[in-house]
Short mmCIF file of C-alpha atoms and ligand atoms in Angstrom, two decimals:
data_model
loop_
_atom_site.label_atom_id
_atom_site.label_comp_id
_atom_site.label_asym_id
_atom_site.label_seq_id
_atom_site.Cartn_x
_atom_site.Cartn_y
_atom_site.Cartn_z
CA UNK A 1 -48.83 -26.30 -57.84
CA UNK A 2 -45.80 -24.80 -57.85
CA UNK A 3 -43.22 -26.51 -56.29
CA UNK A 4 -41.85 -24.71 -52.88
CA UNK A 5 -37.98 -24.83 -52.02
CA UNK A 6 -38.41 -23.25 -49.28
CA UNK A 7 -37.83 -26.00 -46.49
CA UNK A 8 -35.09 -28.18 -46.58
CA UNK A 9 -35.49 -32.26 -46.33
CA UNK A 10 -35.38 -31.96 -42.01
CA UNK A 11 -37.80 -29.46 -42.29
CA UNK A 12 -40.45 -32.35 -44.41
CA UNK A 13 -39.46 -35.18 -41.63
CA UNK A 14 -40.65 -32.75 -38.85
CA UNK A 15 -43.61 -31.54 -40.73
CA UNK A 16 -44.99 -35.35 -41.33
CA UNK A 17 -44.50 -36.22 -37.74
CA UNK A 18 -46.54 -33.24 -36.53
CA UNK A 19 -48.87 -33.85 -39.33
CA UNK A 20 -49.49 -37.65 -37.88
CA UNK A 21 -49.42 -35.99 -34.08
CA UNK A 22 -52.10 -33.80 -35.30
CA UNK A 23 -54.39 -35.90 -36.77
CA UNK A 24 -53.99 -38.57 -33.62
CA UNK A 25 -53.97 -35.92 -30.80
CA UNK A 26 -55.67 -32.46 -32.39
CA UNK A 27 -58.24 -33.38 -34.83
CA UNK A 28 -60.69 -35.73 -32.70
CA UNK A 29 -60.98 -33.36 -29.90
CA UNK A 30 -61.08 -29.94 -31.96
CA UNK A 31 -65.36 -29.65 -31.93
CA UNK A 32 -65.10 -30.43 -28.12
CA UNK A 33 -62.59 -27.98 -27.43
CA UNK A 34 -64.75 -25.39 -29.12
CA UNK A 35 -67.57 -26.08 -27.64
CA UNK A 36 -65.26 -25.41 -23.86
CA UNK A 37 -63.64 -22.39 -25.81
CA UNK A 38 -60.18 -23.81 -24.76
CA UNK A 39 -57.65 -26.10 -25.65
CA UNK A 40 -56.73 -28.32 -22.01
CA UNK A 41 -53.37 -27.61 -20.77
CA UNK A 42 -52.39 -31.46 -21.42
CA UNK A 43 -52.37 -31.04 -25.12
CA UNK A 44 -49.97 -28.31 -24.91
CA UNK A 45 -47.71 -30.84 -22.46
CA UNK A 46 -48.34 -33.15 -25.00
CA UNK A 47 -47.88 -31.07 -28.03
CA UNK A 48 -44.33 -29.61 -26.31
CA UNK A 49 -43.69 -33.60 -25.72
CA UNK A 50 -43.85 -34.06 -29.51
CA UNK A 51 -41.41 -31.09 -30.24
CA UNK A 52 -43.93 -28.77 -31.71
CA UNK A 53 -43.64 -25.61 -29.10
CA UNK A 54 -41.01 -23.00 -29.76
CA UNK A 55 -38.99 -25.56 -32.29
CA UNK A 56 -36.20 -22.67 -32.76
CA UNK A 57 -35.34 -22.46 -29.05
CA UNK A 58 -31.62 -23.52 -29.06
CA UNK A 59 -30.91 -26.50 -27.13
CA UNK A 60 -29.04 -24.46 -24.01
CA UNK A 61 -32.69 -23.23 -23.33
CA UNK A 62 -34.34 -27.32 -23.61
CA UNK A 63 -35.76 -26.88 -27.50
CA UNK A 64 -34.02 -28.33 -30.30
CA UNK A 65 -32.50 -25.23 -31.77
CA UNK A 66 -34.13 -25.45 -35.13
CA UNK A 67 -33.79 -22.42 -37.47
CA UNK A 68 -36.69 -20.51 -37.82
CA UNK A 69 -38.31 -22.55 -40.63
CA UNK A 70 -40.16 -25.13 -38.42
CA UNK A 71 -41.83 -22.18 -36.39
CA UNK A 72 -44.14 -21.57 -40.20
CA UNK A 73 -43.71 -25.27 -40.57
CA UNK A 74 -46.40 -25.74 -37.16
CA UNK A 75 -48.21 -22.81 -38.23
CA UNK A 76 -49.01 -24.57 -42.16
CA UNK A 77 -49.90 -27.89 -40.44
CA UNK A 78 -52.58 -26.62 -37.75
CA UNK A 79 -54.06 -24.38 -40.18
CA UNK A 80 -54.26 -27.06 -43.12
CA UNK A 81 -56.37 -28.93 -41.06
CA UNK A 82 -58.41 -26.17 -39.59
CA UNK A 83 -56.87 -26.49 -35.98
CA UNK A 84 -57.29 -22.92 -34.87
CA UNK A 85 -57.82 -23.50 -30.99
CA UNK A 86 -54.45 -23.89 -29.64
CA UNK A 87 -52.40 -20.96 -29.47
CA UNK A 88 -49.09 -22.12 -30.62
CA UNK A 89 -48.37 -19.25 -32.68
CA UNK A 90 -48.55 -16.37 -29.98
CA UNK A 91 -46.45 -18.65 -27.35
CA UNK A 92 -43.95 -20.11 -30.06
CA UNK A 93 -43.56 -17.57 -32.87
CA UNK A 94 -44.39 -14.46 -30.94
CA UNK A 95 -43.43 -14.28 -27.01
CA UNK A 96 -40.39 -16.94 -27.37
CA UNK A 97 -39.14 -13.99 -29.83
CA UNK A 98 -39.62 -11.75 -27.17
CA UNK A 99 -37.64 -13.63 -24.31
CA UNK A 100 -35.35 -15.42 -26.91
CA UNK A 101 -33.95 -12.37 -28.68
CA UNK A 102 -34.39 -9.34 -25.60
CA UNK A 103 -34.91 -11.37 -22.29
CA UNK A 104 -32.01 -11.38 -19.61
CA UNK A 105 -30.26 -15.02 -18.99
CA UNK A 106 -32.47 -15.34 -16.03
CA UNK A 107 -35.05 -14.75 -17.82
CA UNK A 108 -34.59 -17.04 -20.74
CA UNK A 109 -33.54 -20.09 -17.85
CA UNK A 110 -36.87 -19.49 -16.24
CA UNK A 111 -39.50 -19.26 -18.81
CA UNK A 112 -37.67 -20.98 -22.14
CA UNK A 113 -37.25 -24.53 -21.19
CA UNK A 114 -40.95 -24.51 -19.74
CA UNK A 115 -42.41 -23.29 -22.85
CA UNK A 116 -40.74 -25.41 -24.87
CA UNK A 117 -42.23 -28.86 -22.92
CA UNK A 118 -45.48 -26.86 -22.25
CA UNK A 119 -45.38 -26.47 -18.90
CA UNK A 120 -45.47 -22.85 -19.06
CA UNK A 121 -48.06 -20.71 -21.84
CA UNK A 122 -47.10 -17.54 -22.30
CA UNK A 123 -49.32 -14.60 -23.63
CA UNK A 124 -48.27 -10.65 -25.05
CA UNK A 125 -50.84 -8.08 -24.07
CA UNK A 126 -50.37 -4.92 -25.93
CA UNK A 127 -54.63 -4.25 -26.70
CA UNK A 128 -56.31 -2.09 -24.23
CA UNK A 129 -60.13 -1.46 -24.05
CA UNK A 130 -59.41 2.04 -25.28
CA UNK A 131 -56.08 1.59 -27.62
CA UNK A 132 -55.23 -1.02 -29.93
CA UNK A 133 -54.33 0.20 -33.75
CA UNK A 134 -52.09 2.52 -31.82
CA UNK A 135 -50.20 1.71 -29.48
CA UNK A 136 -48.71 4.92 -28.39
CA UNK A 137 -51.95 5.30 -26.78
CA UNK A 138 -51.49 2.58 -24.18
CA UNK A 139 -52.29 3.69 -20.27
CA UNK A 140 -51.43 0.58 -18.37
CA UNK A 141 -48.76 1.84 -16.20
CA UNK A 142 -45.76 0.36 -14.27
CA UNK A 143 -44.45 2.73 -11.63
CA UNK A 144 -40.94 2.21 -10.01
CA UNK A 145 -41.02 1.21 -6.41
CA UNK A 146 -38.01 0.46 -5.02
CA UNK A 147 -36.87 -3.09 -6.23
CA UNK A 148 -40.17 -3.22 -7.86
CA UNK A 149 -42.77 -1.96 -10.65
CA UNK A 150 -46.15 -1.65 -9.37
CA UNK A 151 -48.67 -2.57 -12.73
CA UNK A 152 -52.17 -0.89 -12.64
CA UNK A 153 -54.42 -0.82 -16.08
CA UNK A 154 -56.79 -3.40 -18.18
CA UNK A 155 -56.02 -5.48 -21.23
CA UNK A 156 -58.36 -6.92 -23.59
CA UNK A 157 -58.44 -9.43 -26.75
CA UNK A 158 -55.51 -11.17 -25.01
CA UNK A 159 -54.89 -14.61 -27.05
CA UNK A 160 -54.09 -17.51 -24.46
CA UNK A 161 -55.42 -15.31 -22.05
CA UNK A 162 -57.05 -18.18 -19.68
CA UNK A 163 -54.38 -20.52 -19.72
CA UNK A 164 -51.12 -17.97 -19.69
CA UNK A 165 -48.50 -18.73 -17.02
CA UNK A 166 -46.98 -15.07 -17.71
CA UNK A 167 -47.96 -12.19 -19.63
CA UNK A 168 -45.52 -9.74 -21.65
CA UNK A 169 -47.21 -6.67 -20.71
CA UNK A 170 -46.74 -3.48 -22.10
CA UNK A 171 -47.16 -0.65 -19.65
CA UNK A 172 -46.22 2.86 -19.61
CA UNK A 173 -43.00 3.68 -17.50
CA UNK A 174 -42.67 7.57 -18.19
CA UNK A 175 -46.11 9.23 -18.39
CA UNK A 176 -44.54 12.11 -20.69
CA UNK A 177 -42.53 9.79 -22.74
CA UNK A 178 -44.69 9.35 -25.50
CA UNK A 179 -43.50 5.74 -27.56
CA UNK A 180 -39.86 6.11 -25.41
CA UNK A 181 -41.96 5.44 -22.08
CA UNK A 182 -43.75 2.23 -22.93
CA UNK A 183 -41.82 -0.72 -21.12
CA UNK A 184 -42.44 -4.32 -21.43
CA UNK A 185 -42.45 -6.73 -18.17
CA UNK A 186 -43.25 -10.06 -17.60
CA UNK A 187 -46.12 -10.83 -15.36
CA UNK A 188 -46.58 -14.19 -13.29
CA UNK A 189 -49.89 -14.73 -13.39
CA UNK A 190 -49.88 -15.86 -10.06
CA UNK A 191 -49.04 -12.63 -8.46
CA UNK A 192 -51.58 -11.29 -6.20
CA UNK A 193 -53.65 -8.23 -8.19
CA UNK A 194 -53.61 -10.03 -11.41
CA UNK A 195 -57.08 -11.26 -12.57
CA UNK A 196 -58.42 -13.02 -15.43
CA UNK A 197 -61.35 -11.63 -16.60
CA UNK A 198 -64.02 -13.06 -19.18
CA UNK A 199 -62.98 -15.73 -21.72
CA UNK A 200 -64.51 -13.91 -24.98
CA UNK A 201 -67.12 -14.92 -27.39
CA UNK A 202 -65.87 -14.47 -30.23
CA UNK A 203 -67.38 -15.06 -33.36
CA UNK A 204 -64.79 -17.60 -34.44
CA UNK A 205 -61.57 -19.08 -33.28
CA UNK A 206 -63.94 -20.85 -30.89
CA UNK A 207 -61.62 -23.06 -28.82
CA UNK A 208 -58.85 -20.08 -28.39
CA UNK A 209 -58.98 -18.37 -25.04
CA UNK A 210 -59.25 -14.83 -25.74
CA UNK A 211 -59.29 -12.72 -22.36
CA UNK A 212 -59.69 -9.19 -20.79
CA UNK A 213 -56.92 -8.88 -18.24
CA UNK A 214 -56.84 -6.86 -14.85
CA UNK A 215 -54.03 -5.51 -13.28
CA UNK A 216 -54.74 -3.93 -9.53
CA UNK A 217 -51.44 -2.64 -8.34
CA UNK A 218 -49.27 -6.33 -9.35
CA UNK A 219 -46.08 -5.99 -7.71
CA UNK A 220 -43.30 -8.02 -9.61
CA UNK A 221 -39.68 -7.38 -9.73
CA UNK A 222 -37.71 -5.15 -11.85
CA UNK A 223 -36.14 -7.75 -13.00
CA UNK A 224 -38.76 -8.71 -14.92
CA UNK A 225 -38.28 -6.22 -16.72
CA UNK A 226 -37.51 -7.12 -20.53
CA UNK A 227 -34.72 -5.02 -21.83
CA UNK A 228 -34.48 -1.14 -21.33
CA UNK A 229 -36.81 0.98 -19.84
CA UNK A 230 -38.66 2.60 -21.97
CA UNK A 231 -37.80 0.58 -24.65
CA UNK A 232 -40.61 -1.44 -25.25
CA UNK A 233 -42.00 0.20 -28.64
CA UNK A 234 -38.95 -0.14 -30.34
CA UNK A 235 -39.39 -4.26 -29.27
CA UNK A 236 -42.66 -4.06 -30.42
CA UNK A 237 -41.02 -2.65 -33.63
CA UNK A 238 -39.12 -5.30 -33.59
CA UNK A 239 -40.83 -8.86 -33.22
CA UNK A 240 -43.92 -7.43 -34.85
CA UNK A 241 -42.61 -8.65 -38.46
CA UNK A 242 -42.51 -12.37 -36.88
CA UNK A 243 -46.18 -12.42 -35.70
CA UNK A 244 -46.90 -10.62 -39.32
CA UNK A 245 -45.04 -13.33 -40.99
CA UNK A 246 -47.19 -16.33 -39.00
CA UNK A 247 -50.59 -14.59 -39.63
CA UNK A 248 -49.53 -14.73 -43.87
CA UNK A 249 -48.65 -18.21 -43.41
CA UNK A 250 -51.92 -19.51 -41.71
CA UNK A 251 -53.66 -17.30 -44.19
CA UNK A 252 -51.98 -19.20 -47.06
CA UNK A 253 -52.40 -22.70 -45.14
CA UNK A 254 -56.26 -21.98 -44.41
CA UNK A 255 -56.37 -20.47 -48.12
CA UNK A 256 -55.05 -23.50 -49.34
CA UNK A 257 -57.53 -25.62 -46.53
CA UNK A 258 -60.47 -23.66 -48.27
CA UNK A 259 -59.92 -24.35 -51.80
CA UNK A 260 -59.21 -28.41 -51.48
CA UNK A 261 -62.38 -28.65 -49.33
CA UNK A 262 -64.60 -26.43 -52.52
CA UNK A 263 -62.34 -29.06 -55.34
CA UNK A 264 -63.71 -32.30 -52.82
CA UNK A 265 -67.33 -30.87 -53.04
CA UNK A 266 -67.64 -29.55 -56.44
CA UNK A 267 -66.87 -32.62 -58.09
CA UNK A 268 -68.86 -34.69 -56.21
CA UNK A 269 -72.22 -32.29 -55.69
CA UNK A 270 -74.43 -32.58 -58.90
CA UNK A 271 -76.97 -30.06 -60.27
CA UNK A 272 -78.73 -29.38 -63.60
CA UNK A 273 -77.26 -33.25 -63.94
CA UNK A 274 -73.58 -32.42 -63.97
CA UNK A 275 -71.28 -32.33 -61.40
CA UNK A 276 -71.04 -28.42 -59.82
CA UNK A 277 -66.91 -28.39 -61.30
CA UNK A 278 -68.16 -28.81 -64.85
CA UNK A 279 -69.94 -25.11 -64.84
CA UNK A 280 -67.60 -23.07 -66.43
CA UNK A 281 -68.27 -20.50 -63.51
CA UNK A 282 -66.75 -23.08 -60.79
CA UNK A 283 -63.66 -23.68 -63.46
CA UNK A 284 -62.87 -20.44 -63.39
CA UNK A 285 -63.16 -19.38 -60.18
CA UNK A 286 -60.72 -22.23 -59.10
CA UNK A 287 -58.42 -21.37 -61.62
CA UNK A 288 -58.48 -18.14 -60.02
CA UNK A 289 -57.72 -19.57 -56.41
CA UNK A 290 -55.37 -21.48 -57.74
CA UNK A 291 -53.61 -18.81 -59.04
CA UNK A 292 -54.05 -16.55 -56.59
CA UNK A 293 -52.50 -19.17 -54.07
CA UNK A 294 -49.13 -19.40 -55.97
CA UNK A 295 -48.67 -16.21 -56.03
CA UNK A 296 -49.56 -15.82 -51.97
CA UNK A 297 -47.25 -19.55 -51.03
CA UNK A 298 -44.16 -17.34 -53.57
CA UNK A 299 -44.66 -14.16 -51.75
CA UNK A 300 -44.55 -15.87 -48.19
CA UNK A 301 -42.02 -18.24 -49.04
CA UNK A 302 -39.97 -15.36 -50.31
CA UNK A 303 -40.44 -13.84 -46.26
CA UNK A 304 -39.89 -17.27 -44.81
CA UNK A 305 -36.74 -17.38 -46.55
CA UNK A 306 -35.66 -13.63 -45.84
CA UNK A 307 -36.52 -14.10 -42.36
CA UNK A 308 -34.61 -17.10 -41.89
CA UNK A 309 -31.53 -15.11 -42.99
CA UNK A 310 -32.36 -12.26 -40.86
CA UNK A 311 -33.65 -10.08 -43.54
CA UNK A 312 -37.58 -9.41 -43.47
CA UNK A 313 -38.28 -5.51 -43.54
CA UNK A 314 -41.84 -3.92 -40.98
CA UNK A 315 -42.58 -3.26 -44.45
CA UNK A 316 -42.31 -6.79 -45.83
CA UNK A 317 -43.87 -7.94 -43.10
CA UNK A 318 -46.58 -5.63 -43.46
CA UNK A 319 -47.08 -6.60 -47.20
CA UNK A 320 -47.29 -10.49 -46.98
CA UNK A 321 -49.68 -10.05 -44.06
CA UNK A 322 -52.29 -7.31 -45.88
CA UNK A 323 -51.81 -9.23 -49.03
CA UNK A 324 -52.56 -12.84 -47.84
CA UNK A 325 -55.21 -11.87 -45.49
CA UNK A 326 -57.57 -9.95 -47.66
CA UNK A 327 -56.49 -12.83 -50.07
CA UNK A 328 -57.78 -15.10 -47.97
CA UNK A 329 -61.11 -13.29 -46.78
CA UNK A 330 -61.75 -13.17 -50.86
CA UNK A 331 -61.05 -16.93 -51.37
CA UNK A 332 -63.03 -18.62 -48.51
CA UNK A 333 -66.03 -16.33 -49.17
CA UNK A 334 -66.33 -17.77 -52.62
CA UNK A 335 -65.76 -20.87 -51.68
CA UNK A 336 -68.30 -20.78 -49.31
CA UNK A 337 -70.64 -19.61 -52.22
CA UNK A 338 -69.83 -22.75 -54.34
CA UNK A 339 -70.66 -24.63 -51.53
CA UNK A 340 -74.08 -23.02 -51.58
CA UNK A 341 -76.33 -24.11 -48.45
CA UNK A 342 -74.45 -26.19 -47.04
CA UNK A 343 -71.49 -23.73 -46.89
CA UNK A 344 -73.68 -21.74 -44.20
CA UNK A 345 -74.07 -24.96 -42.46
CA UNK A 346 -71.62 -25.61 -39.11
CA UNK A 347 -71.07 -29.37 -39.79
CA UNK A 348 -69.27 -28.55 -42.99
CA UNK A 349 -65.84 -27.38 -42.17
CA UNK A 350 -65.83 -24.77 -45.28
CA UNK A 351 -68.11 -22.53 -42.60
CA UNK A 352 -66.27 -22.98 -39.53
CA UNK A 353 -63.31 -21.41 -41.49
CA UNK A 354 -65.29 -18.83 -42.68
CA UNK A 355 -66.51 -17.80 -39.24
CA UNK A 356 -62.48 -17.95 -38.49
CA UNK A 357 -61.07 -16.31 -41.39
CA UNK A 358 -62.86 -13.02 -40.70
CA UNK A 359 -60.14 -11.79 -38.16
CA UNK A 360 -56.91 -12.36 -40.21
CA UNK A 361 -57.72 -8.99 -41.19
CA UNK A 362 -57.90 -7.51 -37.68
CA UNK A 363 -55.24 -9.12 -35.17
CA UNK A 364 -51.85 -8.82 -35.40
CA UNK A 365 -52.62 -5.56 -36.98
CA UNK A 366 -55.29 -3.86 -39.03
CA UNK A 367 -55.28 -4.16 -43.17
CA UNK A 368 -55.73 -0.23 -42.68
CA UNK A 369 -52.33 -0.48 -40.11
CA UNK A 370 -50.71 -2.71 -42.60
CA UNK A 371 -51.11 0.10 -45.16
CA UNK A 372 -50.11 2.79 -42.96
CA UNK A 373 -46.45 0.88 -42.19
CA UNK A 374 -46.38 0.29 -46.30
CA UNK A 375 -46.87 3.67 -47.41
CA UNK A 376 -44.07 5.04 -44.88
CA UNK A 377 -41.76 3.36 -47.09
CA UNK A 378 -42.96 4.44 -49.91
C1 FAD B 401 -59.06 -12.84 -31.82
C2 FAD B 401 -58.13 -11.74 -31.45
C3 FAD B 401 -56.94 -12.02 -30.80
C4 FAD B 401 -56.09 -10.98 -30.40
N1 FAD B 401 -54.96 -11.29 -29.69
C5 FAD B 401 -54.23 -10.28 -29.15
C6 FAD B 401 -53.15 -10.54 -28.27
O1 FAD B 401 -52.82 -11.70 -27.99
N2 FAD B 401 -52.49 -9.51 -27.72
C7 FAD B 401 -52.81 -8.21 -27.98
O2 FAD B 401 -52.18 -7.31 -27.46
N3 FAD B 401 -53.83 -7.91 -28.83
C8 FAD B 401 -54.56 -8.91 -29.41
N4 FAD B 401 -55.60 -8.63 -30.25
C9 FAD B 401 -55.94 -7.24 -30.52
C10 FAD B 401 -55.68 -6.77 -31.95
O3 FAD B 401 -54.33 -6.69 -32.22
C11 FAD B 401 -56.44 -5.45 -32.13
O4 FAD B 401 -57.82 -5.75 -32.11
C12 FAD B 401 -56.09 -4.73 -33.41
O5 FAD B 401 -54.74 -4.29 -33.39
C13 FAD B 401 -57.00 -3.53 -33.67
O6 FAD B 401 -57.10 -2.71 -32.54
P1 FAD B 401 -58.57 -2.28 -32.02
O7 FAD B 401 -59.39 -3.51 -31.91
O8 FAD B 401 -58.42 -1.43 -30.83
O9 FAD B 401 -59.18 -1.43 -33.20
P2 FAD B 401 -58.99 0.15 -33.43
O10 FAD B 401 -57.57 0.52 -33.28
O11 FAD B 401 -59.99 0.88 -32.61
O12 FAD B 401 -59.38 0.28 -34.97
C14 FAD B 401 -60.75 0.35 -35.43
C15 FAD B 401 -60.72 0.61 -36.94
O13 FAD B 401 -60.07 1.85 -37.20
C16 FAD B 401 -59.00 1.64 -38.12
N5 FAD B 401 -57.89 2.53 -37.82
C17 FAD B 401 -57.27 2.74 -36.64
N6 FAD B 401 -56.23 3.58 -36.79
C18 FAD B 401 -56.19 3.90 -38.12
C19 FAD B 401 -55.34 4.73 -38.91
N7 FAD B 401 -54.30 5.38 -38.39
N8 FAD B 401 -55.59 4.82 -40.24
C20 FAD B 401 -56.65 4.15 -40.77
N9 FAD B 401 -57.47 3.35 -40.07
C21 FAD B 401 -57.24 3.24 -38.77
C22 FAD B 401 -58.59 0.20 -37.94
O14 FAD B 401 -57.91 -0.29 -39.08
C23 FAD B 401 -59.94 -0.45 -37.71
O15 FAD B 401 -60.54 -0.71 -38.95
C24 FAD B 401 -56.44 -9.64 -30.69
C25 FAD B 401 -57.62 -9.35 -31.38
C26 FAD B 401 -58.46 -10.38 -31.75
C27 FAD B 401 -59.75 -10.03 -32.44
#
């Protein structure tokens, strides 16, 4: 393997003492917490206990003001051991971004100090039942009322949906706006007129919530309103690289998950009286994976690193995620296959990551959006 300089020697001490949290406090309860299709709120307490929420929230706002290299550091450890139910990512790498880099000081004091111990979960609901790929489209509205905004509309595919504390929501501000009338405001999910609706069944990712959210006239202050009004698409614009960057690093860690598991079996799973990584045809496919994953860990190092120093392009962004997600969707479907029955079987782990790998292609962004933001730079 190539060797990664990515991460600096404080970087490796926090990764092995989430790795060891992991394995103690993750690991043995995973299968359970699929089978409830949610992760309990006391892992998160425990998880923000252990310093693994929001690691980049300076220490003014109660995290430990990391740089942004431990955020991919959480990311590479959950997904190298197939921990897909808790969803650090969208509280930690996506809505701290949110509040960290565009909320007011009130707004960072109240919600930034929580999420970093775990008290508080926060979710981002952009998806709508009829918009998603574009979010122009988006009819949730927020009308001004005095002090207030007054938030009608439905959400849907919302990650952390179930156990959210607050939502980012965006909702339309100026009906004739177009992009310059979308808004983003934070919503308590306590107010009266919010309602969770079903936790989804999805066909993997089975112990993240995933939720359809209801908004009947929720009152909340204008206050909560984050940054300008009407500026919310150009935030999008902004923190959308971020949750790009995470998806390309699970990809790469669940990549990398897929092919150890397939060099485990192969040598030890005989047929024709040889072990299965003596066929030429296995050699070569791992050599192929192998491959293929030094080029993916270079090119999202390469964003880590850019990132870090403030310098990772939509388009970047764009490219690391459509690259290491189709990447991936290649790698752990032929790595199923040289598992051959048993890859289709549940108990081996190679097919739970299968059934999970399937929407690295679709959240965060569509391969076919990735393109789209690509070829406008073209
Ligand atoms: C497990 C999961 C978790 C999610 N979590 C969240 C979350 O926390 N918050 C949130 O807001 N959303 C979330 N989403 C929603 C996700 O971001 C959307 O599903 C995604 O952006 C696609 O939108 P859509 O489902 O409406 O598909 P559509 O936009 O209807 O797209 C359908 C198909 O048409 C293609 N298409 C659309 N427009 C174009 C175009 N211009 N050119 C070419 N092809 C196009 C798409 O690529 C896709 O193949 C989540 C989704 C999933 C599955």
């Amino acid at each position: 393997m190539l060797v990664r300089t990515v991460y600096d020697e404080e970087h490796e001490i926090f990764r092995a003492a989430i790795r060891a949290f992991i394995e103690r406090e993750c690991v043995p309860h995973h299968e359970q917490w699929e089978q409830e299709g949610i992760v309990p709120r006391e892992f998160w307490r425990k998880a923000g206990a252990q310093g693994m929420l929001c690691p980049q929230v300076p220490e003014e706002y109660g995290g430990p003001g990391g740089d942004y290299r431990f955020l991919p550091v959480v990311v590479e450890e959950m997904f190298r051991v197939g921990a897909s139910g808790p969803g650090f990512p969208v509280h930690s790498d996506i809505v701290s971004g949110y509040l960290l880099n565009h909320g007011s000081e009130a707004q960072k004091q109240s919600w930034l100090p929580a999420m970093v111990s775990g008290e508080a979960i926060g979710a981002i609901a952009m998806t709508e039942p009829n918009t998603g790929s574009d979010l122009q489209g988006i009819r949730t509205t927020a009308c001004r009322d005095g002090d207030d905004y007054v938030i009608s509309g439905a959400k849907t595919f919302i990650s952390n949906g179930q156990n959210a504390d607050f939502v980012i929501v965006a909702a339309r501000t100026d009906s004739d706006a177009g992009a310059r009338g979308i808004s983003l405001i934070i919503v308590e999910t306590d107010r009266p007129g919010f309602r969770r609706g079903r936790n989804l069944d999805k066909v993997g990712l089975k112990a993240q919530d995933t939720s359809e959210l209801f908004f009947d006239d929720v009152r909340v202050p204008a206050s909560n309103l984050l940054g300008e009004e009407g500026g919310g698409f150009a935030l999008l614009m902004t923190e959308l690289p971020q949750e790009r960057l995470a998806i390309a690093v699970s990809a790469m860690a669940a990549s990398q998950r897929a092919f150890d598991l397939t060099v485990e079996y192969v040598k030890q799973r005989k047929a024709f009286g040889k072990p299965l990584a003596e066929f030429q045809n296995t050699r070569f496919k791992l050599a192929t994976i192998k491959t293929d994953l030094a080029a993916g860990w270079s090119l999202v190092d390469q964003c880590i690193r850019q990132h870090a120093g403030g310098q990772l392009s939509a388009t970047d962004a764009a490219m690391a995620k459509l690259w290491t997600t189709e990447m991936q969707c290649r790698i752990v479907d032929d790595c199923v296959q040289m598992h051959g029955g048993y890859g289709y079987m549940l108990e081996y782990p190679i097919a739970r990551l299968y059934l999970d790998t399937r929407v690295q292609r679709i959240h965060g962004g569509t391969s076919e959006i990735m393109q789209e933001v690509i070829a406008r730079s073209i």
